[in-house]
XYZ file of C-alpha atoms in Angstrom:
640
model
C 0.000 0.000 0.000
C 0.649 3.651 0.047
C 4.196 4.340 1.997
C 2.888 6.524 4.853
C 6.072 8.848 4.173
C 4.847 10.068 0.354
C 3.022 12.658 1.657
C 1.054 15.241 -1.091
C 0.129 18.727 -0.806
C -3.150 20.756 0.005
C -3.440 22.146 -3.437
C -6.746 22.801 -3.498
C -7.180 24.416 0.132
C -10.544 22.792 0.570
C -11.950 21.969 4.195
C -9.960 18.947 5.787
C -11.749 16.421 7.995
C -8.869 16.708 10.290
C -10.554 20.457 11.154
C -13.706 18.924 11.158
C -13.666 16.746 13.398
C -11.290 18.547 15.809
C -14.006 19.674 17.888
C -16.002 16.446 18.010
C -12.947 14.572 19.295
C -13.364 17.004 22.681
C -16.885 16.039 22.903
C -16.538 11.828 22.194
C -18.035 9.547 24.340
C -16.102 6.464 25.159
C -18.262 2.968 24.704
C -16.503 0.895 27.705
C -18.586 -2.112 26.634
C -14.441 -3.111 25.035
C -12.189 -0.559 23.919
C -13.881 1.753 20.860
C -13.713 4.762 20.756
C -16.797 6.742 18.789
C -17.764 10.559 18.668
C -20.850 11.545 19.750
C -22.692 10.832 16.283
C -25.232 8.703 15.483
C -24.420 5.711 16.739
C -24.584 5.735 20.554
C -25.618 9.926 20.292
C -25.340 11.079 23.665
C -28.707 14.011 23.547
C -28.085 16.732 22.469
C -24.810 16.747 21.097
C -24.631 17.566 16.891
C -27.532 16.525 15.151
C -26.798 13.453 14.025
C -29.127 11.313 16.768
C -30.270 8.037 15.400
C -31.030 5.402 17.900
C -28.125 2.718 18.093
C -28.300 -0.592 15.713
C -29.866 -3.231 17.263
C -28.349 -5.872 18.075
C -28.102 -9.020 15.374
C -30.116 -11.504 16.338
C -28.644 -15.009 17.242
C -25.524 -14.056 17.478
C -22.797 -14.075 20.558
C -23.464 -16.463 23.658
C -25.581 -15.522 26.444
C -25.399 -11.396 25.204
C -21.203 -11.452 25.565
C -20.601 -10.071 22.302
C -19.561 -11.902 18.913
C -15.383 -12.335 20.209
C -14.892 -15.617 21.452
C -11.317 -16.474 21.221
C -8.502 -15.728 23.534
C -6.458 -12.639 22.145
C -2.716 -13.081 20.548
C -0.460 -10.876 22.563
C 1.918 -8.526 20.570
C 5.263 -10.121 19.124
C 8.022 -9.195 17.286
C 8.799 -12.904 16.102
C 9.296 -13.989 12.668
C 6.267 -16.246 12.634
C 2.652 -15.891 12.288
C 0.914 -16.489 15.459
C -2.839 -17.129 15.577
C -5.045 -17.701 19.406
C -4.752 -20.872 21.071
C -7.287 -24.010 18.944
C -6.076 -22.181 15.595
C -3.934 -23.448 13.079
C -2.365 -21.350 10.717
C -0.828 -23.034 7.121
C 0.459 -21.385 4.064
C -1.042 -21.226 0.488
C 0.301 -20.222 -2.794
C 3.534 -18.530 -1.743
C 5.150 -15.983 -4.441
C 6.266 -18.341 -7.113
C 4.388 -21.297 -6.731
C 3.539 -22.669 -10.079
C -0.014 -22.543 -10.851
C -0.109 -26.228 -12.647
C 1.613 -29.247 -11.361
C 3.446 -28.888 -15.125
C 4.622 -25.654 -14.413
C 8.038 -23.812 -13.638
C 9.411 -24.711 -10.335
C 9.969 -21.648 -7.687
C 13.764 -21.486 -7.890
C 14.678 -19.670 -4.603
C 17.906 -18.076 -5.964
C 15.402 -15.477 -7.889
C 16.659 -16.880 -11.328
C 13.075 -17.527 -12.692
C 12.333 -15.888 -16.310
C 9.826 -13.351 -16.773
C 8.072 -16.353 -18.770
C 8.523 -18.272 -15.798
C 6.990 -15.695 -13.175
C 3.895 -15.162 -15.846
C 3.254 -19.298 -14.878
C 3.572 -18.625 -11.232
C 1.661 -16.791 -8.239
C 2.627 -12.909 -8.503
C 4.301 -11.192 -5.419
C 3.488 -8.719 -2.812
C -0.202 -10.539 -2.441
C -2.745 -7.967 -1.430
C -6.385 -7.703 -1.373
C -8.506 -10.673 -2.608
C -12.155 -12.597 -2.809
C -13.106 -16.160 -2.773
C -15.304 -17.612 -5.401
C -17.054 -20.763 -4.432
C -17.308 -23.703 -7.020
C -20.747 -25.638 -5.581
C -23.534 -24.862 -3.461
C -24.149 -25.930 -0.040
C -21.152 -27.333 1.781
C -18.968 -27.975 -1.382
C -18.607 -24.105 -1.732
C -16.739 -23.457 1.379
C -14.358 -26.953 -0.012
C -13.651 -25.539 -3.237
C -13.549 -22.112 -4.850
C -11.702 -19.943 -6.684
C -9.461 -17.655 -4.703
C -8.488 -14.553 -7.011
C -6.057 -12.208 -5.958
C -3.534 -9.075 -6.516
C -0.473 -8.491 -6.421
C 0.245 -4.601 -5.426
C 4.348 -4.316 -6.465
C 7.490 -6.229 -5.771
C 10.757 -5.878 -4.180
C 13.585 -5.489 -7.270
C 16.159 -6.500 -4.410
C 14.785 -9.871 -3.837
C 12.613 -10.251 -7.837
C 16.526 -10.500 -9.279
C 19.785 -12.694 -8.201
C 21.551 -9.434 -8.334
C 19.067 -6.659 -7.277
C 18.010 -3.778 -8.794
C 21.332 -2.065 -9.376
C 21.248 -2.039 -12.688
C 17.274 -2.478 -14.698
C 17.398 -3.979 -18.199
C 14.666 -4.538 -20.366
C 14.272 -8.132 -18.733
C 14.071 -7.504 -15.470
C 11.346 -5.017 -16.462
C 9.821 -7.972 -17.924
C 9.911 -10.075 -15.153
C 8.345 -7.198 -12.540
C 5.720 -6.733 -14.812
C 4.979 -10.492 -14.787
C 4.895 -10.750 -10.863
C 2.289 -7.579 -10.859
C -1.373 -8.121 -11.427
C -3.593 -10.781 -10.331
C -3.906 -14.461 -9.680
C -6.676 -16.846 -10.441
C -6.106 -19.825 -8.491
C -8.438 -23.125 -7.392
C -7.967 -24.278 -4.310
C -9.680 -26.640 -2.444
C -9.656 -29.067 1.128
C -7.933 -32.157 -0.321
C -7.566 -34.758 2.668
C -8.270 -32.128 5.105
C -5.995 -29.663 4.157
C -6.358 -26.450 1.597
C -3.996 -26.870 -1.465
C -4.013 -25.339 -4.747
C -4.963 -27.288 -7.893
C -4.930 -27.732 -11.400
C -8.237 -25.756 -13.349
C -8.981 -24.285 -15.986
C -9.309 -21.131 -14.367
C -6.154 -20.876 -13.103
C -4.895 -17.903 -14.722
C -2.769 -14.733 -14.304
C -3.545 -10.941 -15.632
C -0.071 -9.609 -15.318
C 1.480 -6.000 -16.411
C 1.407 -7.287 -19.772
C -1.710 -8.869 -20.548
C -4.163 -7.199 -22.888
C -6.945 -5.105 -21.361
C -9.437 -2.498 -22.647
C -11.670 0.433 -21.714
C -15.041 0.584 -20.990
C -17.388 3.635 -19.755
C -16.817 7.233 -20.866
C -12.969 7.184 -21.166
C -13.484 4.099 -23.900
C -10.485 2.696 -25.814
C -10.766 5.338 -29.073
C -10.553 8.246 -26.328
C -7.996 9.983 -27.470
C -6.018 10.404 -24.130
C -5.192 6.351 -24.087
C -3.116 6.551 -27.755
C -0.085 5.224 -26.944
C 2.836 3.362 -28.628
C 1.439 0.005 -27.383
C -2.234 -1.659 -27.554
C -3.330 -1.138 -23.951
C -2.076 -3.645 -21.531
C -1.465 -4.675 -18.155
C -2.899 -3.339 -14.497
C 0.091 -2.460 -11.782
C -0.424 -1.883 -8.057
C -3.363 -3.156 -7.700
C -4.255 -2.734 -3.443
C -7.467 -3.156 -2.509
C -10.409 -5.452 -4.575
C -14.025 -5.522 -4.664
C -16.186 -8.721 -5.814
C -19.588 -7.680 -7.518
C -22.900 -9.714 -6.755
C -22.637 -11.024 -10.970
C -19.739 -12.780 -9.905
C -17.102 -10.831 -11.410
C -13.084 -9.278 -9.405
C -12.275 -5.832 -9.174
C -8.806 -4.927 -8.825
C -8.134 -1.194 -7.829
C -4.632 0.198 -9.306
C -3.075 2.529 -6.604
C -0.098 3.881 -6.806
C 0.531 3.433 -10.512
C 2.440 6.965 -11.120
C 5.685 5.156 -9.589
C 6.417 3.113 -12.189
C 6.504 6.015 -14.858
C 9.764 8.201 -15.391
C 11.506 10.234 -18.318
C 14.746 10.310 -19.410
C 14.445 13.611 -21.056
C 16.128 15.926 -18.431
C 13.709 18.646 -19.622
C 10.437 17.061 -19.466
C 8.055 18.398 -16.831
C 4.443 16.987 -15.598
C 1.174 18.535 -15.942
C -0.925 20.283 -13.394
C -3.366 17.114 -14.146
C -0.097 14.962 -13.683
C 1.436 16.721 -10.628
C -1.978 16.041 -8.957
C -1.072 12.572 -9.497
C 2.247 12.850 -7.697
C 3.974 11.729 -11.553
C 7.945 12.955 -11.409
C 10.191 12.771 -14.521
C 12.160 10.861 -11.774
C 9.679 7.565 -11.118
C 9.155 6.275 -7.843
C 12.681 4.192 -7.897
C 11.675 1.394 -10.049
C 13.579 2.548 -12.829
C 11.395 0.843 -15.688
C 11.635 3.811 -18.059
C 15.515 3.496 -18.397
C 14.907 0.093 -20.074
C 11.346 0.448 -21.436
C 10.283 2.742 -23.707
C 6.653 2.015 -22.426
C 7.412 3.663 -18.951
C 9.049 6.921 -20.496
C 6.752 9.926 -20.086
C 9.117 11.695 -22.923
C 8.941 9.050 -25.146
C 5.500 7.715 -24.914
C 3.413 10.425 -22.743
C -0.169 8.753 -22.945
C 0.669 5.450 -21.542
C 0.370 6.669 -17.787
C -3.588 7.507 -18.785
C -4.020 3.888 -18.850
C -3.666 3.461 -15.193
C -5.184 4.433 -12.163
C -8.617 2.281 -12.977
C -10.582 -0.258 -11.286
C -9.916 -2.980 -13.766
C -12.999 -5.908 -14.042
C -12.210 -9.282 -13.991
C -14.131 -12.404 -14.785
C -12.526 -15.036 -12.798
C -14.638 -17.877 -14.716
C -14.405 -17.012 -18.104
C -10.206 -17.610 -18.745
C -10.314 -16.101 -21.806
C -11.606 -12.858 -21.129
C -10.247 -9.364 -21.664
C -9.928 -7.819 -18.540
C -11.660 -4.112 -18.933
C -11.333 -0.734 -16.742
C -14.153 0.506 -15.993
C -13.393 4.151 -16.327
C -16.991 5.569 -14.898
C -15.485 4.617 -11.102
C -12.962 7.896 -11.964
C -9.446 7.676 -11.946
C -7.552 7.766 -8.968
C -5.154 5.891 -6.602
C -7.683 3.186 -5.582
C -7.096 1.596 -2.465
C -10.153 -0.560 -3.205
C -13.635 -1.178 -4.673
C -16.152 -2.086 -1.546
C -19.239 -3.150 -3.537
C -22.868 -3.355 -1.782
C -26.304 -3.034 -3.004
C -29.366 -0.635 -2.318
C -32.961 -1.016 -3.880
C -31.516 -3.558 -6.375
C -28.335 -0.730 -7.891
C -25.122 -1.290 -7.434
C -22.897 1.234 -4.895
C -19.088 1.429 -4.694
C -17.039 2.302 -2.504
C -13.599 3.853 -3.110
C -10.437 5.233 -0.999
C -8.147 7.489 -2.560
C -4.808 6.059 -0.372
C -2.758 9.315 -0.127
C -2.560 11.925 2.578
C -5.207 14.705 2.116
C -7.073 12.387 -0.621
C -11.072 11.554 -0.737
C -13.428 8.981 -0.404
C -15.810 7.855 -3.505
C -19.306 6.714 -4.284
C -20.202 5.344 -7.064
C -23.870 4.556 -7.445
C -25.649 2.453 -10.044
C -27.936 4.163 -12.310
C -30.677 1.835 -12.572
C -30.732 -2.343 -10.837
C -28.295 -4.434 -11.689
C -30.095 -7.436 -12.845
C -31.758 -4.622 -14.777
C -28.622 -3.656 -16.659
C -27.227 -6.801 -17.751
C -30.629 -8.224 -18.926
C -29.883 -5.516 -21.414
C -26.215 -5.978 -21.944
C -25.172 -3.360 -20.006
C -22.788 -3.214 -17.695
C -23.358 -2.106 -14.234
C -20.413 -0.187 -13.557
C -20.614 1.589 -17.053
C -24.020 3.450 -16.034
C -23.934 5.794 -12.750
C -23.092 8.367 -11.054
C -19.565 9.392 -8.799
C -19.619 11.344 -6.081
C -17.112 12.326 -3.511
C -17.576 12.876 0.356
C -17.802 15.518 1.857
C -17.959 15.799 5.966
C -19.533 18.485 7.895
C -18.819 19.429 11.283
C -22.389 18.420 12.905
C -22.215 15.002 12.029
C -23.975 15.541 8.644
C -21.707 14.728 5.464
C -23.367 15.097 1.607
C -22.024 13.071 -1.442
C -20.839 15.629 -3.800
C -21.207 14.486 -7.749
C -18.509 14.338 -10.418
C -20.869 15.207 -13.213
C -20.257 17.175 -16.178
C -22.395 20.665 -16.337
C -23.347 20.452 -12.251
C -21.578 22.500 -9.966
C -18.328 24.056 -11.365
C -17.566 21.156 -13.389
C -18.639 22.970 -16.704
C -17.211 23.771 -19.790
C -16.966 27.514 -18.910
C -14.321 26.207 -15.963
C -12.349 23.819 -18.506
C -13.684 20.870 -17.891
C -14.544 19.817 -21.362
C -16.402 16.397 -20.811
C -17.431 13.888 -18.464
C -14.271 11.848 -19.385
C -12.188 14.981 -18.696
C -14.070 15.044 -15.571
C -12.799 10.959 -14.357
C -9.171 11.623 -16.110
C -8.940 14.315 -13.733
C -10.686 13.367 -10.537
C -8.701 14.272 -8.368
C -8.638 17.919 -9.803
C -12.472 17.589 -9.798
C -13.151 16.689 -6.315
C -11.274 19.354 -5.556
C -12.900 21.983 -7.688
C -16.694 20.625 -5.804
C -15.162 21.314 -2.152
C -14.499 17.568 -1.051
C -13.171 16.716 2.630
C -9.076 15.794 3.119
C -8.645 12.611 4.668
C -5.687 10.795 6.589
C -4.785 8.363 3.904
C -8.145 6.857 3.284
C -8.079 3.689 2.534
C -10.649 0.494 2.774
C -14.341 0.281 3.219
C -16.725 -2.026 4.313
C -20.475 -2.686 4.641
C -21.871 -3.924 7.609
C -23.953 -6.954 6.647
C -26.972 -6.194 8.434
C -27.491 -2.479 9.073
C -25.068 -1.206 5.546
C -23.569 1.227 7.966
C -20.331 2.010 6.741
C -16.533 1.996 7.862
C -13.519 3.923 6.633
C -9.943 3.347 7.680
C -8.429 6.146 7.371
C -4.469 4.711 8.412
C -2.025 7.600 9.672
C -1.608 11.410 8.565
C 1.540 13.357 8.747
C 0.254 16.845 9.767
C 1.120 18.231 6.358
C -1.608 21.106 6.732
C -0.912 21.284 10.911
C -4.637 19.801 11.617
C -4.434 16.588 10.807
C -6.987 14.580 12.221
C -7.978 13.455 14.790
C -4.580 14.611 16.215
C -1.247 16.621 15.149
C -0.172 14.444 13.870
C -2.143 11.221 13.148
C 0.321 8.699 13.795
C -1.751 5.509 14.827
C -4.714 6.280 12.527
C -8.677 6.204 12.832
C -11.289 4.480 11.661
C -14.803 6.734 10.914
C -18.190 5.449 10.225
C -21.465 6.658 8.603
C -25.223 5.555 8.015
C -26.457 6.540 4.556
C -29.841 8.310 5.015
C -32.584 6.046 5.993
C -30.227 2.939 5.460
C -30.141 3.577 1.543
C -26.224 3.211 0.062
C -27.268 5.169 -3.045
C -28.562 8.430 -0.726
C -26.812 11.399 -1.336
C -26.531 12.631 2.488
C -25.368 10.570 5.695
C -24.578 11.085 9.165
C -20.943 9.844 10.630
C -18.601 9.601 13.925
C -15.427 8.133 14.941
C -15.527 4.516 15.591
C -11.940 3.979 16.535
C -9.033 5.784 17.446
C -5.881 3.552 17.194
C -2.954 4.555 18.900
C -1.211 3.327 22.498
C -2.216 5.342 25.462
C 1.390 4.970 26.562
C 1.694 7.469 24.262
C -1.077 9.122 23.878
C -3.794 9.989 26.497
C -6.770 10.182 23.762
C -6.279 6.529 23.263
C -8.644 4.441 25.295
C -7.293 0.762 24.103
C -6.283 -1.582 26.402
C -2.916 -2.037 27.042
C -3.073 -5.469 25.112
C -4.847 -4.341 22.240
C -2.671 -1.369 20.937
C -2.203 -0.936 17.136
C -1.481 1.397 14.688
C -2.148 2.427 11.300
C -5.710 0.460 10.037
C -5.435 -0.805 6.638
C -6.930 -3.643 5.445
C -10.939 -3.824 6.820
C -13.790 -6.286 6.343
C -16.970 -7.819 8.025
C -17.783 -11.379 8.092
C -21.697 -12.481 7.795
C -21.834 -12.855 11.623
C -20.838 -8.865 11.539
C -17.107 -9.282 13.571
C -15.121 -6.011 11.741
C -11.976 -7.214 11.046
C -8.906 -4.779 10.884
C -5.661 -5.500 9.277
C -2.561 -2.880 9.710
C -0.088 -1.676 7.491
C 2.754 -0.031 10.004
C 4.798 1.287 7.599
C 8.552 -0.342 8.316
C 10.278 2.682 8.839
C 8.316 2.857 12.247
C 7.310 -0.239 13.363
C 8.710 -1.385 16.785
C 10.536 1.544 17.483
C 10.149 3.470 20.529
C 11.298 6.752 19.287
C 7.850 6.685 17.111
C 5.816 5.195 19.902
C 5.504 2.038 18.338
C 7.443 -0.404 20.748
C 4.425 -1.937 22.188
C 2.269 -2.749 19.269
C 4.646 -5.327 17.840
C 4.730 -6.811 14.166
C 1.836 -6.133 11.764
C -1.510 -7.675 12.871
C -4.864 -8.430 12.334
C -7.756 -7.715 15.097
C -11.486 -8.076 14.933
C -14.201 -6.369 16.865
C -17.432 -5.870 17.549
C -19.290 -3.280 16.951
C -21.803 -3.371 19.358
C -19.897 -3.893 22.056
C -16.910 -1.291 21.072
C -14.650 -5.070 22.025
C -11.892 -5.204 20.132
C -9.033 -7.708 20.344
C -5.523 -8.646 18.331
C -6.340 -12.217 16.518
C -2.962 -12.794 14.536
C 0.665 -11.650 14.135
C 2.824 -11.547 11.102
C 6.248 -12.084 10.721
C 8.881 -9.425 11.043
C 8.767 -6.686 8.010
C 5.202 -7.954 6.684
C 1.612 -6.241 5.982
C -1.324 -8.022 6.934
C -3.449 -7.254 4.329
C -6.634 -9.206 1.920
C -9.394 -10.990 3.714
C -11.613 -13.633 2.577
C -13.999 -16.127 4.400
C -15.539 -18.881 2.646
C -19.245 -19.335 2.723
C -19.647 -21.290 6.249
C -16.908 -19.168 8.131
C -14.920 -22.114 9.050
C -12.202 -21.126 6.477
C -10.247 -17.927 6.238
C -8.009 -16.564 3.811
C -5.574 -13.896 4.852
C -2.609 -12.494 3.310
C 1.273 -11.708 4.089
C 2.740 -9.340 2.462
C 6.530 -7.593 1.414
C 7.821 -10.217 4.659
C 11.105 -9.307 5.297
C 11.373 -5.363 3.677
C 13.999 -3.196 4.905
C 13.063 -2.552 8.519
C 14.771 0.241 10.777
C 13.844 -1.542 14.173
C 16.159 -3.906 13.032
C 18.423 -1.712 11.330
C 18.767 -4.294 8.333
C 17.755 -4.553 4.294
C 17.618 -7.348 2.363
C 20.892 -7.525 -0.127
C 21.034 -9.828 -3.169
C 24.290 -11.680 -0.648
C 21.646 -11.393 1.888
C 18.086 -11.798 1.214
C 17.386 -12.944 4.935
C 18.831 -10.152 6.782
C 15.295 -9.077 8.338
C 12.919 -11.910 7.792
C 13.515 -15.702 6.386
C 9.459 -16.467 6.669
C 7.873 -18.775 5.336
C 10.180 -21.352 4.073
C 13.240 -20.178 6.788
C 15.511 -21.775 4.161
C 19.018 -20.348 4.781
C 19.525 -20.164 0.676
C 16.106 -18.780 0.019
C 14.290 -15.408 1.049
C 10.861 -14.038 2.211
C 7.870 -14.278 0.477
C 4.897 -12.999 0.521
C 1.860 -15.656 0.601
C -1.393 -16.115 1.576
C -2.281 -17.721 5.136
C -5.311 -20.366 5.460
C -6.722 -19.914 8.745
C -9.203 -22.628 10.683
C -10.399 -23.491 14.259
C -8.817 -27.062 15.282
C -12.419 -27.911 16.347
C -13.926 -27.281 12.703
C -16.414 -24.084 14.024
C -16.656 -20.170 13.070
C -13.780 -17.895 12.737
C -13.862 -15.553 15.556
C -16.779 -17.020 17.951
């Protein structure tokens, strides 16, 4: 994900949600039922504070024991260990490492890094990020078998090559590209135990697979001419699944692979916005590609930045960006419905960025009985948060507001080229880094984590600075995901009250920096974090209690929260899936190993190891990143 350190500018000098909800923050109640904490808003409202004063959700029916709450396992203490550790009747096995072939004819992981790019385009991608599962059956057989598609945000050129990243040639390019993207896998219980195997659907969309446009940036647009027929999808973060069965993948921070090696060439405003330097983001590419130069072949960086559609059963298919969703640094694609249309939900992972709606013109079902697609036919809007607990969904629509012709904005696909420049121009709300969403099953009340903020404007919220992170929360109005007003609060401030008296955790549930974010049916919120490695552990940045990365789940009735699992030393914790009966969870590990400061240690090409060896701990191999199947020794429900 986003580093926490690449932090933009206020360009546009709208509002920021850090002043917003400055004076909230003084007037939050604290739910002791656990360890949340939430504003006075409309969950909880204490009378008479703000205006936002719906009654709490009710409790979901059936669920906990005896009223205690939906948490029923014993919580994993912090740990700096280079292991994963889960709570006591877990088990914890890896799945589909970086590199594992994805037939039982294909190329072998070779753990000197001296697989070809052809190789790697035959093999699970690195860096695995978010990701859905895709059952194959009904009933029980569905949570067996299924199709478990997932992305790949970037890789590490240290480790990807036998000797680094010193020097990038035209193959090693290739090779990155082919451990980007997506994988298709089918896995399945085979004698009791998850493995993947051979399908026809196992598949991978890499850097360099063929893609096209859909929506009202379409492939003829003149803006995506480039020296190439469009190809590939990089950095994808965050993913969304829709309810036709198809895989979103959400490009994020794209712009770094794109350089120039014309001394003299200078971005755009539109570009700047974007954060695209004639310097790249230290990958280097354009030195060896002529695809990556922004001198040589300046249209090619238009082509990124989408929410890119997937069909995970149909092998054969073009994957297509769906350009109506606008074009931004998605951290993900959150997809729910409301009366029958389709909503999505989208973070904009940079400090001082936006949140998105995009909501479905007409149903669904409607739609694609006409052979339509959803996601081509709707409207984008952008948040913005008052300071009484009201917020309104602001629309990127040609000819409303000051998105006119008169103000340069030529069309509606000007308006989603430039979106960023757009929801500045309506007066959208600056976030801390926001990043994923998710839908409560039952009441659709939704949850942003919004992961640290660097104090860029000197009111970053909730706090100057924002180190740990927040998570906020909002009801549409009346329930309905496609309304254009809501009501919000703060759900959860993370932090360590060691270090910071606002922070009402418990000593043993500290964390920082909420990333990664999703319900299961039984509503548990679970909450991945993304520490960024230059901080974690260290008790100069207030860090030395939370440990490793983590994940943690809570409840959101009961404001408990508690720390389920612990990664290994350098990692993410990032991508969530559950398979249909909850007895099955699919979690991912990523960048294991990355340069760490605790430690004070970076991988080398002599020493891959130097900061984590997980999960093979082969002296002549090095960290990978891989997915982590997660079940109860006793066969019941993840989390109860």
């Amino acid at each position: 994900m986003a580093d926490p350190d690449d932090i933009s500018s206020n360009p546009s000098g709208n509002s920021t949600f850090q002043e917003i909800v400055e004076a909230r923050l003084s007037r939050r109640s604290v739910i002791r039922g656990g360890t949340v904490v939430a504003a006075a808003g409309f969950i909880g409202a204490t009378a008479g504070v703000g205006s936002a004063a719906a009654a709490p959700a009710p409790a979901p029916k059936g669920r906990g024991k005896g009223g205690r709450g939906l948490l029923g396992f014993q919580a994993v203490p912090p740990s700096t260990d280079d292991k994963i550790k889960v709570p006591a009747g877990y088990t914890a096995e890896v799945l589909i490492p970086w590199g594992t072939p994805l037939s039982s004819r294909g190329p072998a992981w070779k753990k000197d890094a001296s697989n070809t790019a052809a190789d790697q385009a035959l093999q699970v991608g690195s860096h695995h990020d978010g990701m859905s599962f895709f059952p194959l059956g009904a009933g029980p057989l569905g949570s067996r078998q299924g199709l478990l598609v997932l992305n790949h945000e970037y890789v590490d050129q240290v480790l990807l090559f036998p000797d680094g990243d010193a020097q990038i040639t035209k193959a090693k390019v290739d090779k990155a590209l082919a451990a980007h993207g997506v994988t298709v896998a089918k896995v399945a219980q085979v004698k009791g135990r998850w493995q993947l195997v051979d399908s026809k659907y196992n598949r991978r969309v890499t850097g360099s697979t063929p893609v096209t446009f859909s929506g009202p940036v379409g492939p003829a647009h003149p803006a995506l001419k480039a020296n190439t027929k469009p190809m590939g999808t990089l950095n994808n973060c965050s993913n969304g699944q829709t309810p036709w069965g198809t895989y979103l993948a959400c490009e994020e921070n794209w712009n770094s692979y794109f350089g120039a090696t014309d001394s003299s060439w200078k971005p755009t405003a539109e570009q700047a916005r974007y954060g695209v330097s004639g310097a790249g983001g230290g990958y280097k590419w354009h030195q060896a590609d002529p695809r990556f130069d922004l001198a040589a072949n300046p249209n090619e960086i238009n082509r990124f930045g989408w929410v890119v559609e997937i069909d995970p059963f149909s092998p054969g298919s073009t994957p297509v960006k769906r350009t109506a969703l606008g074009r931004i640094k998605h951290e993900g694609a959150t997809v729910t419905e409301s009366r029958g249309r389709v909503v999505v939900y989208t973070g904009d992972d940079q400090d001082g960025e936006y949140v998105y709606k995009f909501v479905g013109s007409a149903p669904w079902k409607a739609l694609r009985a006409l052979r339509k697609n959803p996601l081509d036919h709707g409207t984008l809007y952008v948040a913005k948060f008052n300071d009484n607990g009201s917020g309104q969904w602001l629309p990127l629509k040609h000819g409303t507001g000051p998105l006119t012709k008169a103000n340069g904005w030529a069309d509606q696909a000007d308006v989603l080229l430039r979106t960023r420049q757009a929801a500045d121009a309506v007066g959208a709300t600056k976030l801390d880094r926001p990043e994923w969403v998710a839908v409560h099953p039952d009441n659709k009340d939704v949850y942003l984590t919004l992961t640290n903020g660097s104090g860029w404007d000197n009111k970053v919220n909730p706090r100057k600075p924002n180190p740990y992170g927040h998570i906020v929360r909002w009801r549409e109005r009346r329930g309905d995901n496609t309304a254009t007003s809501f009501e919000w609060d703060i759900f959860l401030l993370a932090g360590d009250p060691a270090y910071d008296p606002q922070v009402t955790l418990a000593p043993e549930d500290v964390f920082g920096s909420p990333d990664g974010i999703g319900f299961d049916r039984d509503g548990r919120l679970w909450i991945q974090t993304d520490v960024s490695n230059s901080t974690q552990n260290r008790p100069d940045r207030g860090h030395d209690n939370i440990g490793n990365n983590q994940m943690l789940a809570a409840d959101p009735r009961t404001g408990e929260i508690r720390r389920f699992l612990v990664g290994p030393r350098g990692c993410e914790i990032t991508g969530f899936a559950v398979a249909p009966d909850q007895r099955t969870m699919f979690v991912n590990v990523q960048h294991p190993g990355e340069a760490t400061t605790f430690w004070q240690a970076a991988p080398t090409p002599q020493n891959p190891n130097a900061v984590s060896s997980w999960p093979d701990h082969d002296p002549a191999g090095r960290p990978r990143s891989a997915t982590v199947v997660i079940r109860r020794k006793d066969g019941g429900v993840i989390g109860a």
